[in-house]
Amino acid sequence: MMLPRRQDYGNGLRSGPVTSFRSAGSPSSVRRSSTVLPSVLTFLVVVASGGLLLMIEKGMLNSMETPSPRGNARRLELNRESRTHGSDDVDSEILQEIRNRTIRTMCSQKNMPHSIWSLSPLQRKTVLQHILVNEEYRFLYCYVPKVACSNWKRVLKVLSGALKSVDVNIKMDHHSDLLFLSSLKPEEIRYRLKHYFKFMFVREPMERLLSAYRNKFGEIESYQKKYGMEIVKRYRKGLAKDASVKGDDVTFGEFVRYLLDEDVEHMNEHWMPVYNLCQPCAVSYNFIGSYEHLERDSEYVLQRIGAPPFVHFPERQTWYKPVTTETLHYYLCTLPQKLLRELLPKYILDFSLFAYPFPNTTTEHCRH
């Protein structure tokens, strides 16, 4: 979570550059470039943040929590009452400073673009299509699939009057009654990026990836047909021309192999890195919330934008199946370690910029 200063909500993060993952050529060249480029950026992050990645690898950030929201509103006080104080606040401030310093330094590199207008057309199209606008409360929300974006869209629809309550039992339409920044004119986009409150939410990269895999390939038939059939035919021996393949039994290892051969800029939004979806260097976000503290951080945002007291963040549905720590460890530990080592660079910026620890898949750890 990234917080503005106590008495200055408008400053937020320094607007800065963003890195292009675009590459051309054969699939192998795409795969190599997507690994090498983040490796260079990793070096910059280590230098810039005083050893952030080393801290992550050593597990020094595991016990840290994201910084607590600041403010005096009653709705925040109700949330604060259930939280502990003391050393947690100190750890939160440390984590906040690590995130701020890392993003500031990464975004200040001279060879990087410094705004969304310096992005490639594809990069700019992606981020503008993922930023939602609310005019009455003057905020921009960059939605990230598998990070509670459906519930946030419900909130936006209630604030705009399209829904009476976030608790209405209807299937979420992810496009109707929502205003996308991409639909506005350039001068309108510039004004809102400069003057509106901007926020997004992040999630542990591998947990988000596993959530997408289990949901899309285990429950959604359209994804099984569009992606599952192709994945099975491409990575399972002897099935390249098998017409009986349904794509409903994709293994996690096959899914990872598919990701390794994909250019991040052309990925489906459900497994595209958060960095590429929301461009936290090109857009100066005032607040970056964490899925791990979703209720607390969401309450802060609602207070910050001045939402009416009756508007609350929706509770998780009863059918929701969370990705537990044990489940994530099981999938990662049963994955060939060579695949995992090749996969992590694809999401290196999500790990490093948002200070998530690398998954522990040592033999000793996985044995338990």
XYZ file of C-alpha atoms in Angstrom:
368
model
C 0.000 0.000 0.000
C 1.269 3.425 -0.831
C 0.082 6.415 1.102
C 0.153 10.140 0.425
C 1.590 12.368 3.122
C -0.687 13.084 6.083
C -1.651 16.592 4.972
C -1.031 16.337 1.269
C -3.310 13.948 -0.568
C -2.567 15.511 -3.914
C 1.113 14.793 -4.301
C 1.207 11.001 -4.176
C 4.023 9.370 -6.095
C 6.323 11.112 -8.453
C 5.079 10.671 -11.968
C 7.735 8.869 -13.875
C 8.697 6.571 -16.682
C 7.692 3.115 -17.579
C 9.577 0.255 -19.120
C 8.537 -1.280 -22.404
C 8.424 -5.053 -22.611
C 7.621 -4.916 -26.302
C 9.809 -7.111 -28.447
C 9.761 -8.433 -31.942
C 10.925 -11.541 -33.672
C 10.460 -15.239 -33.048
C 8.765 -16.652 -29.955
C 12.179 -17.586 -28.616
C 13.423 -14.017 -28.952
C 10.290 -12.794 -27.183
C 10.930 -15.230 -24.378
C 14.585 -14.273 -24.045
C 13.899 -10.543 -24.089
C 11.178 -10.819 -21.449
C 13.733 -12.494 -19.188
C 16.783 -10.359 -19.865
C 15.128 -6.940 -19.631
C 13.629 -7.438 -16.188
C 17.013 -8.785 -15.068
C 18.580 -5.443 -15.941
C 15.773 -3.646 -14.176
C 16.264 -5.873 -11.161
C 19.830 -4.649 -10.897
C 18.592 -1.060 -10.980
C 16.032 -1.810 -8.278
C 18.651 -3.367 -6.018
C 20.911 -0.347 -6.376
C 18.063 2.115 -6.035
C 16.343 0.684 -3.010
C 19.326 -0.260 -0.927
C 18.945 -3.988 -1.387
C 15.175 -4.399 -1.603
C 15.343 -7.636 -3.535
C 17.932 -9.029 -1.158
C 15.551 -8.276 1.702
C 12.745 -9.986 -0.169
C 14.801 -13.083 -0.921
C 15.943 -13.340 2.699
C 12.355 -13.112 3.873
C 13.002 -9.939 5.855
C 9.735 -8.400 4.663
C 7.543 -11.388 5.431
C 6.449 -10.007 8.789
C 5.908 -6.453 7.580
C 2.456 -5.074 6.969
C 1.507 -2.335 4.596
C 1.218 1.110 6.169
C -1.964 1.967 7.966
C -4.242 4.591 6.395
C -4.126 8.098 7.816
C -7.178 10.201 8.476
C -9.681 11.223 11.120
C -12.949 9.978 9.640
C -15.197 7.809 11.788
C -15.380 5.039 9.168
C -11.603 4.653 9.425
C -11.690 4.726 13.214
C -14.085 1.782 13.208
C -11.622 -0.166 11.132
C -8.660 0.903 13.225
C -10.150 -0.416 16.433
C -9.493 -3.986 15.353
C -5.840 -3.389 14.517
C -2.729 -3.542 16.637
C -0.229 -0.726 17.039
C 3.383 -0.368 18.153
C 6.003 -2.205 16.140
C 3.560 -2.856 13.279
C 3.422 0.876 12.561
C 7.206 1.036 12.420
C 7.359 -1.922 10.026
C 4.658 -0.317 7.906
C 6.581 2.917 7.616
C 9.688 0.981 6.572
C 7.784 -0.896 3.897
C 6.154 2.305 2.685
C 9.544 3.988 2.359
C 10.978 0.992 0.497
C 8.130 1.078 -1.989
C 8.268 4.840 -2.430
C 12.020 4.927 -2.883
C 12.033 2.014 -5.305
C 9.305 3.424 -7.535
C 10.771 6.928 -7.461
C 14.199 5.700 -8.504
C 12.949 3.293 -11.162
C 10.757 5.985 -12.642
C 13.521 8.579 -12.744
C 15.795 6.675 -15.140
C 16.682 8.955 -18.050
C 16.194 6.316 -20.730
C 12.572 5.688 -19.770
C 9.415 7.555 -20.816
C 7.914 9.811 -18.160
C 4.176 9.785 -18.863
C 1.484 7.754 -20.570
C 2.067 9.812 -23.712
C 5.597 8.460 -23.888
C 4.403 4.863 -23.837
C 4.097 2.774 -26.956
C 0.597 2.805 -28.494
C -0.085 -0.705 -27.177
C 1.098 0.136 -23.662
C -0.969 3.327 -23.583
C -4.055 1.521 -24.902
C -3.752 -1.140 -22.194
C -3.472 1.246 -19.262
C -6.186 3.636 -20.487
C -8.562 0.701 -20.945
C -7.962 -0.348 -17.342
C -8.521 3.013 -15.662
C -12.100 3.756 -14.646
C -13.354 7.296 -14.060
C -15.810 8.694 -11.561
C -16.634 12.317 -12.285
C -18.734 13.183 -9.231
C -16.117 12.064 -6.706
C -13.191 12.905 -8.990
C -11.148 9.731 -8.869
C -9.483 7.249 -11.199
C -9.281 3.542 -10.401
C -6.992 1.186 -12.290
C -8.624 -2.198 -12.057
C -6.547 -5.365 -11.909
C -8.338 -8.666 -12.607
C -8.149 -11.118 -9.693
C -7.584 -8.268 -7.227
C -11.188 -7.618 -6.153
C -11.923 -5.580 -9.255
C -15.485 -6.911 -9.590
C -16.352 -5.579 -6.151
C -14.734 -2.243 -6.880
C -16.768 -1.993 -10.074
C -19.869 -2.554 -7.981
C -18.807 0.348 -5.784
C -18.315 2.567 -8.822
C -21.755 1.679 -10.133
C -23.355 2.532 -6.802
C -21.521 5.864 -6.686
C -22.726 6.687 -10.198
C -26.312 5.669 -9.434
C -26.380 2.662 -11.768
C -26.826 0.300 -8.791
C -28.805 0.890 -5.594
C -26.481 -1.178 -3.435
C -23.242 -3.129 -3.671
C -25.129 -6.079 -2.203
C -27.570 -6.422 -5.108
C -27.468 -10.023 -6.312
C -26.810 -9.618 -10.025
C -24.136 -10.873 -12.378
C -21.476 -8.240 -12.838
C -21.316 -6.626 -16.275
C -17.722 -5.446 -16.534
C -18.385 -2.829 -19.200
C -21.845 -1.281 -18.891
C -22.408 1.799 -16.725
C -18.662 2.346 -16.371
C -16.613 5.224 -17.783
C -13.188 4.230 -19.094
C -10.402 6.759 -19.393
C -9.742 5.469 -22.927
C -13.113 6.859 -24.037
C -12.107 10.468 -23.300
C -10.249 12.976 -25.425
C -6.501 13.545 -24.840
C -7.024 16.906 -23.113
C -9.698 15.356 -20.874
C -7.362 12.504 -20.014
C -4.552 14.908 -19.115
C -6.783 16.935 -16.830
C -8.037 13.918 -14.906
C -4.600 12.364 -14.553
C -3.377 15.630 -13.071
C -6.273 16.563 -10.797
C -8.169 13.384 -9.819
C -7.342 11.038 -6.939
C -5.774 7.904 -8.424
C -5.604 4.474 -6.835
C -5.069 0.804 -7.588
C -4.789 -2.480 -5.692
C -2.059 -5.118 -5.920
C -1.748 -8.767 -4.906
C 1.071 -11.264 -4.388
C 2.005 -12.086 -8.020
C 2.008 -15.894 -7.830
C -1.173 -15.961 -5.761
C -2.918 -13.812 -8.350
C -1.628 -16.082 -11.116
C -2.854 -19.220 -9.388
C -6.229 -17.615 -8.723
C -6.589 -16.850 -12.435
C -5.559 -20.385 -13.402
C -8.019 -22.095 -11.050
C -10.893 -19.802 -11.969
C -10.502 -19.561 -15.729
C -9.451 -23.116 -16.525
C -11.472 -24.829 -13.814
C -14.765 -22.964 -14.128
C -15.044 -20.832 -17.291
C -15.844 -22.787 -20.452
C -15.024 -19.887 -22.779
C -11.462 -19.776 -21.430
C -11.130 -23.530 -21.734
C -12.046 -23.288 -25.416
C -10.062 -20.149 -26.228
C -6.895 -20.862 -24.249
C -7.159 -24.348 -22.759
C -7.462 -26.237 -26.029
C -4.475 -24.412 -27.479
C -2.361 -25.009 -24.373
C -3.095 -28.745 -24.244
C -2.418 -29.224 -27.946
C 0.800 -27.212 -27.761
C 2.372 -28.665 -24.620
C 0.933 -32.175 -24.220
C 2.626 -34.780 -26.376
C 0.590 -36.490 -29.039
C -2.421 -34.188 -28.892
C -1.446 -31.497 -31.384
C -4.090 -32.649 -33.864
C -6.507 -34.348 -31.495
C -10.026 -33.037 -32.153
C -11.332 -34.411 -28.863
C -9.310 -31.983 -26.743
C -11.646 -29.843 -24.632
C -9.093 -27.740 -22.731
C -10.785 -28.360 -19.379
C -7.869 -30.231 -17.825
C -4.930 -27.846 -18.299
C -2.269 -28.522 -15.665
C -0.575 -25.682 -13.831
C 2.745 -26.693 -15.378
C 1.263 -26.460 -18.876
C -0.177 -23.062 -18.040
C 3.241 -21.830 -16.868
C 4.885 -23.106 -20.062
C 2.314 -21.145 -22.021
C 3.105 -17.981 -20.045
C 6.822 -18.392 -20.703
C 6.184 -18.286 -24.437
C 3.922 -15.242 -24.210
C 4.982 -11.618 -24.566
C 3.723 -9.846 -21.443
C 2.239 -7.003 -23.467
C -0.015 -9.397 -25.356
C -1.145 -11.482 -22.389
C -4.736 -11.804 -21.286
C -5.492 -9.224 -18.609
C -6.102 -11.892 -15.974
C -2.440 -12.941 -15.984
C -0.749 -9.867 -17.406
C 1.625 -8.337 -14.808
C 0.078 -5.544 -12.749
C 2.938 -3.310 -13.842
C 1.847 -3.543 -17.473
C -1.840 -3.136 -16.689
C -1.579 0.025 -14.592
C 1.874 1.464 -15.402
C 2.694 2.774 -11.894
C 5.610 4.758 -13.281
C 3.672 6.533 -16.012
C 0.694 7.245 -13.761
C 1.286 8.964 -10.425
C -0.985 6.946 -8.140
C -1.911 8.573 -4.849
C -2.670 5.255 -3.209
C -1.740 1.632 -3.869
C -3.750 -0.740 -1.722
C -3.006 -4.379 -0.952
C -5.286 -7.356 -1.472
C -3.881 -8.729 1.767
C -5.466 -5.775 3.614
C -8.398 -5.326 1.274
C -11.058 -4.312 3.792
C -8.868 -1.807 5.617
C -7.423 -0.262 2.465
C -10.803 -0.097 0.753
C -12.257 1.752 3.732
C -9.422 4.249 3.447
C -10.162 4.868 -0.236
C -13.886 5.289 0.402
C -13.115 7.817 3.124
C -10.565 9.602 0.968
C -12.914 10.091 -1.992
C -15.740 11.223 0.292
C -18.113 8.341 -0.428
C -21.476 8.474 1.407
C -21.587 6.477 4.675
C -24.049 3.943 3.231
C -21.539 2.912 0.565
C -19.349 0.103 1.812
C -16.981 -2.351 0.190
C -18.788 -5.640 -0.577
C -18.116 -8.727 1.482
C -16.668 -11.742 -0.296
C -19.266 -14.057 -1.791
C -19.959 -17.336 0.008
C -18.874 -19.299 -3.064
C -15.484 -17.569 -3.178
C -12.581 -20.000 -2.905
C -9.500 -18.187 -1.568
C -5.983 -19.190 -2.512
C -4.532 -20.257 0.822
C -0.838 -20.182 1.632
C -0.828 -23.971 1.702
C -2.495 -24.204 -1.713
C -0.032 -21.774 -3.265
C 2.939 -23.635 -1.779
C 1.587 -26.926 -3.096
C 1.315 -25.675 -6.669
C 4.691 -23.919 -6.628
C 6.503 -26.814 -4.960
C 5.136 -29.357 -7.430
C 6.140 -27.140 -10.343
C 9.516 -27.992 -11.905
C 11.919 -25.472 -10.394
C 13.380 -24.665 -13.798
C 9.962 -23.399 -14.897
C 9.582 -21.321 -11.756
C 13.012 -19.733 -12.218
C 12.035 -18.772 -15.770
C 8.601 -17.532 -14.719
C 9.631 -15.133 -11.937
C 11.402 -12.634 -14.258
C 8.096 -12.120 -16.076
C 6.668 -10.713 -12.852
C 9.850 -9.279 -11.343
C 8.533 -5.721 -11.316
C 5.377 -6.752 -9.485
C 7.521 -8.400 -6.821
C 10.071 -5.631 -6.513
C 8.029 -2.439 -6.866
C 5.295 -3.608 -4.486
C 7.696 -5.324 -2.047
C 6.372 -8.863 -2.186
C 8.760 -11.615 -1.050
C 9.823 -14.217 -3.580
C 8.159 -17.594 -3.010
C 10.176 -20.000 -0.904
C 10.460 -23.232 -2.885
C 13.626 -24.653 -1.391
C 13.735 -28.435 -1.031
C 13.575 -28.175 2.749
C 10.564 -25.860 2.654
C 8.680 -27.898 0.074
C 9.265 -31.101 2.013
C 6.908 -29.780 4.678
